[in-house]
Amino acid sequence: METALKESKCITTEEFLINMGPQHPSTHGVLYLELKLDGEVALGCTVHLGYLHRGMEKIAESRTLTQFIPFTDRLDYIASMNNNLAFVLAAEKLLGLEVNARAKYIRVVIAELNRIASHLLGIGCFAQDLGAFATPLFYCFRDREKIVDIFNELCGNRLTYNYMRIGGVQFDFTKEIEIKIKEFIKYMSNKVNDYEWLLSGNVIFLARTKNVGVLLKEVAINYGVTGPNLRASGVKWDLRKDEPYSGYENFQFDIPTGINGDSWDRYKVKLEEIKESLKIIEQAIGALPEGDPTVKAGRQHKLPVGEAYMRSENPRGELGFYIAGDGSFNPYRLKIRPPSFSNLSVIAELVKGCKIADVVCILGSLDIVMGEIDR
Amino acid sequence: MKKYFQNIAIGALSLIKGLVVTFKNIFCPKITLQYPSERQSMAERFRGLVDLRVNKCIVCSQCVRICPTACLSLSAKLTEEKKKALESFKYNMELCCFCGLCEQVCPVSAVYLNKIYEVASFNRQDLYIDLLNPEKYVKFVNPAVK
Ligand code: SF4
Ligand code: SF4
């Protein structure tokens, strides 16, 4: 008896490290997390990046502005249209170009459609990370497919659109596409309620997400977190309202915010944003101005000596492009400010004291895309 | 104790709500296609592989210049009537990002993107394509599609 007691006193526990990724189904791309664990509780984590680095910023220095648009598709590949938009806005700011009203409205419709598609994928993958295998994800994919079909008809591709042009867009809306978009608004307004029933009311989903990964307002702001993740923490900050671009000032919509900043709020804000996006699309498509929004791709622009920075609200947060020109056709320097980079950097704070299963939940709720983090 | 049963009731209710959604979907029309025997028809503007209408080309090199990945290359010769004509037109599909810029800048719609999308190959050499060869894409067209 005594010896057993002695031995048990000799047993010590140790912290240990495990590698999550780079090939892991719930890291959404090639992300490598080094988790420090005490039993099942995470004490901290180190993020290792760079597996998807393609040198986008350097590539830009040897491309003209139009030639760089296809590369922006590959930053946040879930929301290519929004990347296109952010880049052409930055280029137009540097060149001092005006865009006609119809092009602006078309851009808004397209950007909001892509926002819905992106949030649907975010919600679906999040539910799957929590163990709701297949059903919610497949429903999300089915609805996202409708948007992808519209884009495919509009510009001929399903993921990397290369649709926006400096000074306008590539193709005008046809009558059929307008009808399809209107049908989609009706369809999606009904389907959002399905998600409310399927996920928002589900007790398992609630238990897994409520009070998990609470992101405080101050921490979020200090880390530069933006987009739905920031709004879930209760900060009402949306560039579409606070710094309107591309005619967003003409539309009525609300900015949904959360209260606690937990994984549940981050999910709920995304779902509410889908409804708001539908409102914006409805207003924009109902009031499409006349005019010719198309621009020829062959037109090359000489960059003036100077610099411009433009940011816009992507589905994941604030995407910024900084372009410096030196009088030639290629940018002298191009810097990308991706939202997911800041959103991911906060994870070290969030996982402290969480169970290892919750790490997956937190990562899913942050909704990162590695393409724009490593770029 | 009361709370315990309350929780079970709420859980059961949420389960029923979820089942209602799935039940509704049972009667929705099928949307899955049995690939490869069933296929979606491609959109009119679909961007597949780069293709060339050889006799339309006026050898202006605009497509080569706009291509962001430099995957097109051509060389020209002078014909007997002292006119420019294509000598070779190479396309490196390995680099192509299917952006469609070449199609958009071509003044005579000579270069265009076709509707072939199954481009896997066991051999890297298959991806270096001579656009002047009329049989260049035969190997990529699945017999099931024809
Ligand atoms: S589609 Fe784009 S990448 Fe491919 S050949 Fe044409 S311009 Fe080049
Ligand atoms: S742009 Fe058209 S016409 Fe000019 S070289 Fe290319 S294919 Fe020929």
Coordinates of C-alpha atoms and ligand atoms in Angstrom, one line a residue:
Chain A
M1 CA 0.0 0.0 0.0
E2 CA 2.7 2.4 1.0
T3 CA 4.8 1.7 -2.1
A4 CA 1.8 2.2 -4.4
L5 CA 1.2 5.6 -2.7
K6 CA 4.9 6.5 -3.1
E7 CA 4.8 5.6 -6.8
S8 CA 1.7 7.6 -7.5
K9 CA 3.4 10.7 -6.1
C10 CA 6.2 10.1 -8.5
I11 CA 3.8 10.3 -11.5
T12 CA 4.0 13.7 -13.1
T13 CA 2.0 15.1 -15.9
E14 CA 3.6 16.9 -18.7
E15 CA 2.4 19.3 -21.4
F16 CA 2.8 18.0 -24.9
L17 CA 2.7 19.3 -28.4
I18 CA 0.7 17.9 -31.2
N19 CA 0.6 18.9 -34.9
M20 CA -2.7 19.7 -36.4
G21 CA -2.3 19.9 -40.2
P22 CA -0.9 20.8 -42.7
Q23 CA -3.1 18.1 -44.1
H24 CA -6.1 18.1 -41.9
P25 CA -9.7 18.0 -43.0
S26 CA -10.8 20.8 -40.6
T27 CA -8.0 23.3 -41.2
H28 CA -9.7 24.5 -44.5
G29 CA -6.6 24.4 -46.6
V30 CA -3.0 23.8 -45.8
L31 CA -2.7 25.3 -42.3
Y32 CA -0.3 23.9 -39.7
L33 CA -1.3 24.4 -36.0
E34 CA 1.1 23.4 -33.3
L35 CA -1.1 22.8 -30.3
K36 CA 0.2 22.8 -26.8
L37 CA -1.9 20.4 -24.7
D38 CA -2.4 19.5 -21.1
G39 CA -4.4 16.3 -21.4
E40 CA -7.4 17.3 -23.5
V41 CA -7.1 21.0 -22.7
A42 CA -5.3 23.3 -25.1
L43 CA -2.9 25.7 -23.5
G44 CA -1.9 27.6 -26.6
C45 CA -1.2 27.3 -30.2
T46 CA 1.4 28.4 -32.7
V47 CA 0.3 29.0 -36.3
H48 CA 2.7 28.1 -39.1
L49 CA 1.9 29.6 -42.5
G50 CA 3.3 29.6 -46.0
Y51 CA 2.2 26.3 -47.5
L52 CA 0.2 28.0 -50.2
H53 CA 2.5 30.9 -50.9
R54 CA 2.5 31.8 -54.6
G55 CA 4.2 35.2 -54.4
M56 CA 1.1 37.1 -55.6
E57 CA 2.5 40.5 -54.6
K58 CA 5.7 39.9 -56.5
I59 CA 3.8 38.5 -59.5
A60 CA 1.9 41.8 -59.7
E61 CA 5.0 43.8 -60.3
S62 CA 5.5 42.1 -63.6
R63 CA 1.9 42.3 -64.8
T64 CA -0.3 45.1 -66.0
L65 CA -3.4 45.9 -64.0
T66 CA -5.7 44.0 -66.3
Q67 CA -3.4 41.0 -66.3
F68 CA -3.5 40.9 -62.5
I69 CA -7.2 40.6 -62.2
P70 CA -7.2 36.7 -62.8
F71 CA -4.7 36.4 -60.0
T72 CA -6.9 38.2 -57.5
D73 CA -9.5 35.4 -58.1
R74 CA -7.1 33.1 -56.4
L75 CA -6.7 35.0 -53.2
D76 CA -10.0 34.2 -51.4
Y77 CA -11.2 31.7 -53.9
I78 CA -14.6 31.3 -52.3
A79 CA -15.4 35.0 -53.0
S80 CA -13.5 35.8 -56.2
M81 CA -16.0 38.5 -57.3
N82 CA -15.4 40.5 -54.2
N83 CA -11.6 40.2 -54.6
N84 CA -12.0 41.4 -58.2
L85 CA -14.1 44.3 -57.0
A86 CA -11.6 45.4 -54.3
F87 CA -8.7 45.3 -56.8
V88 CA -10.5 47.2 -59.6
L89 CA -11.7 49.8 -57.1
A90 CA -8.1 50.3 -56.0
A91 CA -6.9 50.6 -59.6
E92 CA -9.7 53.1 -60.4
K93 CA -8.8 55.2 -57.4
L94 CA -5.1 55.3 -58.5
L95 CA -6.0 56.1 -62.2
G96 CA -8.8 58.5 -61.2
L97 CA -11.4 56.7 -63.3
E98 CA -15.2 57.2 -63.0
V99 CA -17.5 54.2 -63.4
N100 CA -20.9 54.5 -64.8
A101 CA -24.0 53.9 -62.6
R102 CA -25.1 50.7 -64.2
A103 CA -21.7 49.1 -63.8
K104 CA -21.7 50.1 -60.1
Y105 CA -25.1 48.5 -59.6
I106 CA -24.1 45.3 -61.4
R107 CA -21.0 45.1 -59.2
V108 CA -23.1 45.4 -56.1
V109 CA -25.5 42.7 -57.2
I110 CA -22.6 40.4 -58.1
A111 CA -20.6 41.1 -54.9
E112 CA -23.6 40.4 -52.7
L113 CA -24.4 37.2 -54.5
N114 CA -20.9 36.1 -54.0
R115 CA -21.2 37.1 -50.3
I116 CA -24.2 34.8 -49.9
A117 CA -22.3 32.0 -51.7
S118 CA -19.4 32.4 -49.4
H119 CA -21.4 32.6 -46.2
L120 CA -23.3 29.5 -47.3
L121 CA -20.1 27.6 -47.6
G122 CA -18.8 29.0 -44.4
I123 CA -21.9 27.8 -42.5
G124 CA -22.0 24.4 -44.2
C125 CA -18.4 23.7 -43.4
F126 CA -18.7 25.0 -39.9
A127 CA -21.6 22.6 -39.3
Q128 CA -19.6 19.7 -40.7
D129 CA -16.7 20.5 -38.5
L130 CA -19.0 20.1 -35.5
G131 CA -20.0 16.7 -36.7
A132 CA -23.2 17.4 -38.5
F133 CA -22.0 15.2 -41.3
A134 CA -23.2 16.0 -44.8
T135 CA -26.8 17.2 -44.4
P136 CA -26.3 20.9 -43.7
L137 CA -23.2 21.0 -46.0
F138 CA -25.1 19.5 -48.9
Y139 CA -28.1 21.9 -48.4
C140 CA -25.6 24.8 -48.4
F141 CA -23.9 23.4 -51.5
R142 CA -27.2 23.0 -53.3
D143 CA -28.2 26.6 -52.7
R144 CA -24.7 27.9 -53.5
E145 CA -24.9 26.0 -56.7
K146 CA -27.7 28.3 -57.9
I147 CA -25.4 31.3 -57.5
V148 CA -22.5 29.5 -59.2
D149 CA -24.8 28.7 -62.1
I150 CA -25.7 32.3 -62.5
F151 CA -22.0 33.3 -62.5
N152 CA -21.2 30.5 -64.9
E153 CA -23.8 31.8 -67.3
L154 CA -22.6 35.4 -66.8
C155 CA -18.9 35.0 -67.3
G156 CA -18.2 31.4 -68.2
N157 CA -16.5 30.1 -65.1
R158 CA -17.6 28.6 -61.8
L159 CA -14.9 29.6 -59.3
T160 CA -12.3 32.0 -60.8
Y161 CA -14.5 34.5 -62.5
N162 CA -12.2 37.3 -63.8
Y163 CA -15.3 39.4 -64.3
M164 CA -14.7 42.9 -63.1
R165 CA -12.7 45.2 -65.4
I166 CA -11.0 48.5 -64.6
G167 CA -13.7 51.0 -65.4
G168 CA -16.6 48.6 -65.6
V169 CA -17.4 44.9 -66.0
Q170 CA -16.8 42.3 -68.6
F171 CA -20.4 41.5 -69.6
D172 CA -23.7 43.2 -69.2
F173 CA -26.6 41.4 -67.6
T174 CA -28.9 39.7 -70.0
K175 CA -32.7 39.5 -69.5
E176 CA -32.4 35.8 -68.5
I177 CA -29.7 36.5 -65.9
E178 CA -31.8 39.2 -64.4
I179 CA -34.8 36.8 -64.2
K180 CA -32.6 34.1 -62.7
I181 CA -31.3 36.5 -60.0
K182 CA -34.9 37.5 -59.1
E183 CA -35.9 33.9 -58.9
F184 CA -33.0 33.2 -56.7
I185 CA -33.9 36.0 -54.2
K186 CA -37.4 34.4 -53.8
Y187 CA -35.9 30.9 -53.5
M188 CA -33.2 31.9 -51.0
S189 CA -35.6 33.9 -48.8
N190 CA -37.5 30.7 -48.1
K191 CA -34.4 28.5 -47.7
V192 CA -32.9 30.7 -45.0
N193 CA -35.7 29.6 -42.7
D194 CA -34.7 26.0 -43.3
Y195 CA -31.2 26.8 -41.9
E196 CA -32.9 28.4 -38.8
W197 CA -34.8 25.2 -38.2
L198 CA -32.0 22.8 -39.1
L199 CA -29.1 24.5 -37.2
S200 CA -30.2 27.5 -35.1
G201 CA -32.7 25.5 -33.2
N202 CA -30.6 22.3 -32.8
V203 CA -29.6 21.7 -29.2
I204 CA -26.4 19.8 -30.1
F205 CA -25.4 22.7 -32.4
L206 CA -26.2 25.2 -29.6
A207 CA -24.3 23.2 -27.0
R208 CA -21.2 23.0 -29.2
T209 CA -21.1 26.7 -30.1
K210 CA -22.5 28.7 -27.2
N211 CA -19.7 30.3 -25.1
V212 CA -17.0 28.5 -27.1
G213 CA -14.2 30.7 -28.3
V214 CA -15.4 34.0 -26.9
L215 CA -13.7 36.9 -28.7
L216 CA -13.9 40.1 -26.7
K217 CA -14.4 43.4 -28.4
E218 CA -11.1 44.8 -27.3
V219 CA -9.1 41.8 -28.3
A220 CA -10.8 41.7 -31.7
I221 CA -10.0 45.4 -32.4
N222 CA -6.4 45.0 -31.1
Y223 CA -5.8 42.1 -33.5
G224 CA -7.4 43.9 -36.4
V225 CA -10.2 41.3 -36.8
T226 CA -12.8 42.5 -39.3
G227 CA -15.9 41.3 -41.0
P228 CA -18.5 39.0 -39.4
N229 CA -16.1 38.0 -36.7
L230 CA -15.7 41.5 -35.5
R231 CA -19.4 42.2 -35.8
A232 CA -20.2 39.1 -33.8
S233 CA -18.2 40.6 -30.9
G234 CA -20.6 43.5 -30.9
V235 CA -18.8 46.1 -33.0
K236 CA -21.0 47.7 -35.6
W237 CA -18.3 48.2 -38.3
D238 CA -19.1 47.6 -41.9
L239 CA -17.3 49.4 -44.7
R240 CA -20.4 49.2 -46.9
K241 CA -22.0 51.6 -44.4
D242 CA -19.1 53.4 -42.8
E243 CA -17.1 54.1 -45.9
P244 CA -19.5 53.4 -48.8
Y245 CA -18.1 52.5 -52.2
S246 CA -19.6 51.4 -55.5
G247 CA -22.9 53.0 -54.6
Y248 CA -23.6 51.1 -51.4
E249 CA -24.9 54.4 -49.9
N250 CA -28.0 54.1 -52.1
F251 CA -29.3 50.9 -50.4
Q252 CA -31.1 50.3 -47.2
F253 CA -29.8 47.5 -45.1
D254 CA -28.9 46.7 -41.5
I255 CA -25.6 45.5 -40.0
P256 CA -26.3 42.4 -37.8
T257 CA -24.2 42.2 -34.7
G258 CA -23.7 39.7 -32.0
I259 CA -23.5 40.1 -28.3
N260 CA -21.0 37.6 -26.8
G261 CA -18.6 37.1 -29.6
D262 CA -18.7 33.3 -29.3
S263 CA -18.8 30.8 -32.1
W264 CA -22.6 30.9 -32.1
D265 CA -22.7 34.7 -32.7
R266 CA -20.2 34.3 -35.5
Y267 CA -22.5 31.8 -37.2
K268 CA -25.7 33.8 -36.5
V269 CA -24.2 37.0 -37.9
K270 CA -23.3 35.2 -41.2
L271 CA -26.9 33.8 -41.4
E272 CA -28.4 37.3 -40.8
E273 CA -26.0 38.8 -43.4
I274 CA -27.4 36.5 -46.0
K275 CA -30.8 38.0 -45.4
E276 CA -29.4 41.6 -45.6
S277 CA -27.5 40.7 -48.8
L278 CA -30.8 39.5 -50.3
K279 CA -32.3 42.9 -49.5
I280 CA -29.5 44.7 -51.2
I281 CA -29.7 42.6 -54.3
E282 CA -33.5 43.1 -54.5
Q283 CA -33.1 46.9 -54.3
A284 CA -30.2 47.0 -56.8
I285 CA -31.7 44.7 -59.4
G286 CA -35.0 46.6 -59.2
A287 CA -33.4 49.9 -59.9
L288 CA -30.7 49.0 -62.5
P289 CA -29.8 52.2 -64.3
E290 CA -29.4 52.3 -68.1
G291 CA -26.1 52.5 -69.8
D292 CA -23.3 50.4 -71.1
P293 CA -21.2 48.9 -68.2
T294 CA -18.8 46.9 -70.4
V295 CA -15.1 47.7 -70.9
K296 CA -12.8 46.2 -73.4
A297 CA -10.1 44.0 -71.8
G298 CA -7.5 45.1 -74.3
R299 CA -7.3 48.7 -73.0
Q300 CA -4.1 49.1 -71.1
H301 CA -3.6 51.7 -68.4
K302 CA -0.4 53.6 -67.7
L303 CA -0.1 54.0 -63.9
P304 CA 0.6 57.5 -62.7
V305 CA 3.4 58.2 -60.3
G306 CA 1.8 57.9 -56.9
E307 CA 0.0 55.5 -54.7
A308 CA -3.5 54.5 -53.7
Y309 CA -5.1 52.3 -51.0
M310 CA -8.6 51.1 -51.2
R311 CA -10.4 48.7 -48.9
S312 CA -13.7 47.0 -49.3
E313 CA -15.9 44.7 -47.3
N314 CA -15.3 41.1 -48.3
P315 CA -17.4 38.3 -46.9
R316 CA -14.5 37.6 -44.5
G317 CA -13.7 41.2 -43.6
E318 CA -11.7 44.1 -44.9
L319 CA -9.7 43.4 -48.0
G320 CA -7.3 46.2 -48.9
F321 CA -5.1 46.7 -52.0
Y322 CA -2.3 49.2 -52.0
I323 CA -0.9 50.0 -55.4
A324 CA 2.1 52.2 -56.1
G325 CA 2.7 53.4 -59.6
D326 CA 5.9 54.7 -61.2
G327 CA 4.7 55.8 -64.6
S328 CA 5.0 52.4 -66.3
F329 CA 2.3 49.9 -67.1
N330 CA 3.2 47.6 -64.2
P331 CA 2.7 48.5 -60.5
Y332 CA 5.9 49.4 -58.7
R333 CA 4.6 47.7 -55.6
L334 CA 1.4 46.0 -54.7
K335 CA 0.4 45.1 -51.2
I336 CA -2.6 43.0 -50.2
R337 CA -4.2 43.3 -46.8
P338 CA -6.2 40.1 -46.5
P339 CA -8.9 39.8 -43.8
S340 CA -8.3 36.2 -43.0
F341 CA -4.7 36.9 -41.9
S342 CA -5.8 39.0 -38.9
N343 CA -8.8 36.8 -38.2
L344 CA -6.5 33.8 -37.9
S345 CA -3.9 35.5 -35.8
V346 CA -6.5 35.8 -33.0
I347 CA -6.8 32.0 -32.7
A348 CA -3.9 31.8 -30.2
E349 CA -6.0 33.8 -27.8
L350 CA -9.2 31.9 -28.4
V351 CA -8.0 28.3 -27.9
K352 CA -6.5 28.9 -24.4
G353 CA -8.3 26.6 -22.0
C354 CA -10.5 25.0 -24.7
K355 CA -11.0 21.3 -25.2
I356 CA -9.3 20.0 -28.3
A357 CA -12.7 19.4 -30.1
D358 CA -13.5 23.1 -29.6
V359 CA -10.3 24.1 -31.4
V360 CA -11.9 22.7 -34.5
C361 CA -15.1 24.5 -33.7
I362 CA -13.3 27.9 -33.3
L363 CA -11.3 27.4 -36.5
G364 CA -14.5 26.6 -38.4
S365 CA -16.4 29.6 -36.9
L366 CA -13.5 32.0 -37.9
D367 CA -14.1 30.9 -41.5
I368 CA -10.6 31.4 -42.9
V369 CA -9.4 30.8 -46.4
M370 CA -5.7 30.0 -46.7
G371 CA -5.4 31.3 -50.3
E372 CA -5.4 34.9 -49.1
I373 CA -3.4 34.3 -46.0
D374 CA -0.4 32.9 -47.7
R375 CA -1.1 34.6 -51.1
Chain B
M1 CA -35.2 17.1 -12.1
K2 CA -37.7 19.3 -13.8
K3 CA -34.9 20.9 -15.8
Y4 CA -33.6 17.5 -16.9
F5 CA -36.9 16.6 -18.5
Q6 CA -37.3 20.1 -19.9
N7 CA -33.9 19.6 -21.7
I8 CA -35.0 16.3 -23.1
A9 CA -38.2 17.9 -24.4
I10 CA -36.4 20.7 -26.0
G11 CA -33.9 18.3 -27.5
A12 CA -36.6 16.1 -29.0
L13 CA -38.4 19.2 -30.4
S14 CA -35.3 20.4 -32.1
L15 CA -34.8 16.9 -33.5
I16 CA -38.3 16.9 -34.9
K17 CA -37.8 20.4 -36.4
G18 CA -34.7 19.2 -38.2
L19 CA -36.5 16.1 -39.4
V20 CA -39.3 18.3 -40.8
V21 CA -36.7 20.1 -43.0
T22 CA -35.2 16.8 -44.2
F23 CA -38.7 15.4 -44.8
K24 CA -39.6 18.4 -47.0
N25 CA -36.5 17.8 -49.0
I26 CA -37.4 14.2 -49.8
F27 CA -40.1 15.5 -52.2
C28 CA -37.8 18.0 -53.9
P29 CA -36.8 17.1 -57.5
K30 CA -33.5 15.3 -57.8
I31 CA -30.6 17.5 -58.6
T32 CA -27.6 15.1 -58.6
L33 CA -26.3 14.0 -62.0
Q34 CA -24.9 10.6 -62.4
Y35 CA -21.6 11.7 -63.8
P36 CA -20.1 10.5 -66.2
S37 CA -23.1 9.0 -67.9
E38 CA -25.1 12.2 -67.3
R39 CA -23.6 15.6 -67.9
Q40 CA -24.5 19.2 -67.4
S41 CA -24.6 21.2 -70.6
M42 CA -22.0 23.9 -70.5
A43 CA -23.0 27.6 -70.5
E44 CA -22.6 29.5 -73.7
R45 CA -19.7 31.6 -72.4
F46 CA -18.0 28.6 -70.7
R47 CA -14.2 28.9 -70.7
G48 CA -12.6 25.6 -71.5
L49 CA -9.4 25.0 -73.5
V50 CA -7.9 27.6 -75.8
D51 CA -8.7 26.9 -79.4
L52 CA -8.0 28.6 -82.7
R53 CA -9.8 29.3 -85.9
V54 CA -6.6 29.1 -88.0
N55 CA -7.7 30.9 -91.2
K56 CA -9.2 33.8 -89.3
C57 CA -6.0 34.8 -87.5
I58 CA -4.3 38.0 -88.7
V59 CA -1.1 37.4 -86.6
C60 CA -1.4 40.6 -84.6
S61 CA 0.0 39.0 -81.4
Q62 CA -2.4 40.7 -79.1
C63 CA -3.4 37.5 -77.4
V64 CA 0.2 36.6 -76.7
R65 CA 0.8 40.0 -75.2
I66 CA -2.3 40.0 -72.9
C67 CA -1.8 36.5 -71.6
P68 CA -1.0 36.9 -67.9
T69 CA 0.9 33.5 -67.6
A70 CA 2.7 33.7 -71.0
C71 CA 1.4 30.4 -72.2
L72 CA 0.8 31.3 -75.8
S73 CA 3.6 31.7 -78.3
L74 CA 3.5 32.2 -82.0
S75 CA 5.8 32.8 -84.9
A76 CA 4.9 34.3 -88.3
K77 CA 6.2 33.9 -91.8
L78 CA 5.7 35.8 -95.0
T79 CA 3.7 34.1 -97.7
E80 CA 4.5 34.4 -101.4
E81 CA 2.0 37.3 -101.7
K82 CA 4.0 39.1 -99.0
K83 CA 1.3 38.6 -96.4
K84 CA 1.9 37.6 -92.8
A85 CA 0.8 34.1 -92.0
L86 CA 1.1 31.8 -89.0
E87 CA 4.1 29.5 -88.9
S88 CA 3.5 28.0 -85.4
F89 CA 1.1 28.7 -82.6
K90 CA 1.9 26.9 -79.4
Y91 CA -0.2 26.7 -76.3
N92 CA 1.1 25.5 -72.9
M93 CA -2.0 24.3 -71.1
E94 CA 0.0 23.6 -68.0
L95 CA 0.3 27.3 -67.3
C96 CA -3.1 28.5 -68.6
C97 CA -5.4 29.9 -65.9
F98 CA -8.4 29.9 -68.3
C99 CA -9.0 33.6 -67.7
G100 CA -10.3 34.2 -71.2
L101 CA -8.4 37.4 -71.7
C102 CA -6.9 36.1 -75.0
E103 CA -10.4 35.6 -76.4
Q104 CA -11.5 39.0 -75.4
V105 CA -8.7 40.9 -77.0
C106 CA -8.7 39.0 -80.3
P107 CA -10.0 41.5 -82.9
V108 CA -11.3 38.8 -85.3
S109 CA -12.4 36.1 -82.8
A110 CA -9.8 33.7 -84.0
V111 CA -8.7 32.5 -80.6
Y112 CA -11.5 31.3 -78.4
L113 CA -12.1 29.0 -75.4
N114 CA -14.0 25.8 -76.3
K115 CA -16.1 23.7 -74.1
I116 CA -13.8 20.8 -73.2
Y117 CA -13.3 20.5 -69.5
E118 CA -11.9 17.1 -68.8
V119 CA -8.2 17.7 -69.3
A120 CA -6.4 15.1 -67.1
S121 CA -3.5 13.4 -68.7
F122 CA -0.9 10.8 -67.7
N123 CA 1.7 12.5 -69.8
R124 CA 2.9 16.0 -69.4
Q125 CA 3.7 16.2 -73.1
D126 CA 0.0 16.1 -73.8
L127 CA -0.4 19.5 -72.3
Y128 CA 1.9 21.2 -74.7
I129 CA -0.4 21.8 -77.6
D130 CA 0.1 22.8 -81.2
L131 CA -2.9 24.9 -82.0
L132 CA -2.4 24.5 -85.7
N133 CA -3.0 20.8 -85.5
P134 CA -6.6 20.1 -86.2
E135 CA -6.6 16.9 -84.1
K136 CA -5.1 18.4 -81.1
Y137 CA -7.9 17.8 -78.7
V138 CA -9.1 14.4 -79.8
K139 CA -7.4 12.8 -76.8
F140 CA -9.3 15.0 -74.4
V141 CA -12.8 14.3 -75.7
N142 CA -14.4 11.5 -73.8
P143 CA -16.2 9.0 -76.1
A144 CA -19.2 9.2 -73.7
V145 CA -19.6 12.9 -74.6
K146 CA -19.5 12.6 -78.4
Ligands
SF4_1 S1 -7.1 31.8 -71.1 FE1 -5.8 33.3 -70.1 S2 -4.0 32.2 -69.5 FE2 -5.1 30.9 -71.0 S3 -4.1 31.4 -72.9 FE3 -5.8 32.8 -72.7 S4 -5.0 34.6 -71.8 FE4 -3.5 33.0 -71.5
SF4_2 S1 -5.2 38.1 -81.2 FE1 -6.4 36.8 -82.6 S2 -5.7 37.5 -84.6 FE2 -4.2 38.3 -83.2 S3 -2.6 36.7 -83.2 FE3 -4.0 36.2 -81.5 S4 -5.4 34.8 -82.5 FE4 -4.4 35.8 -84.1

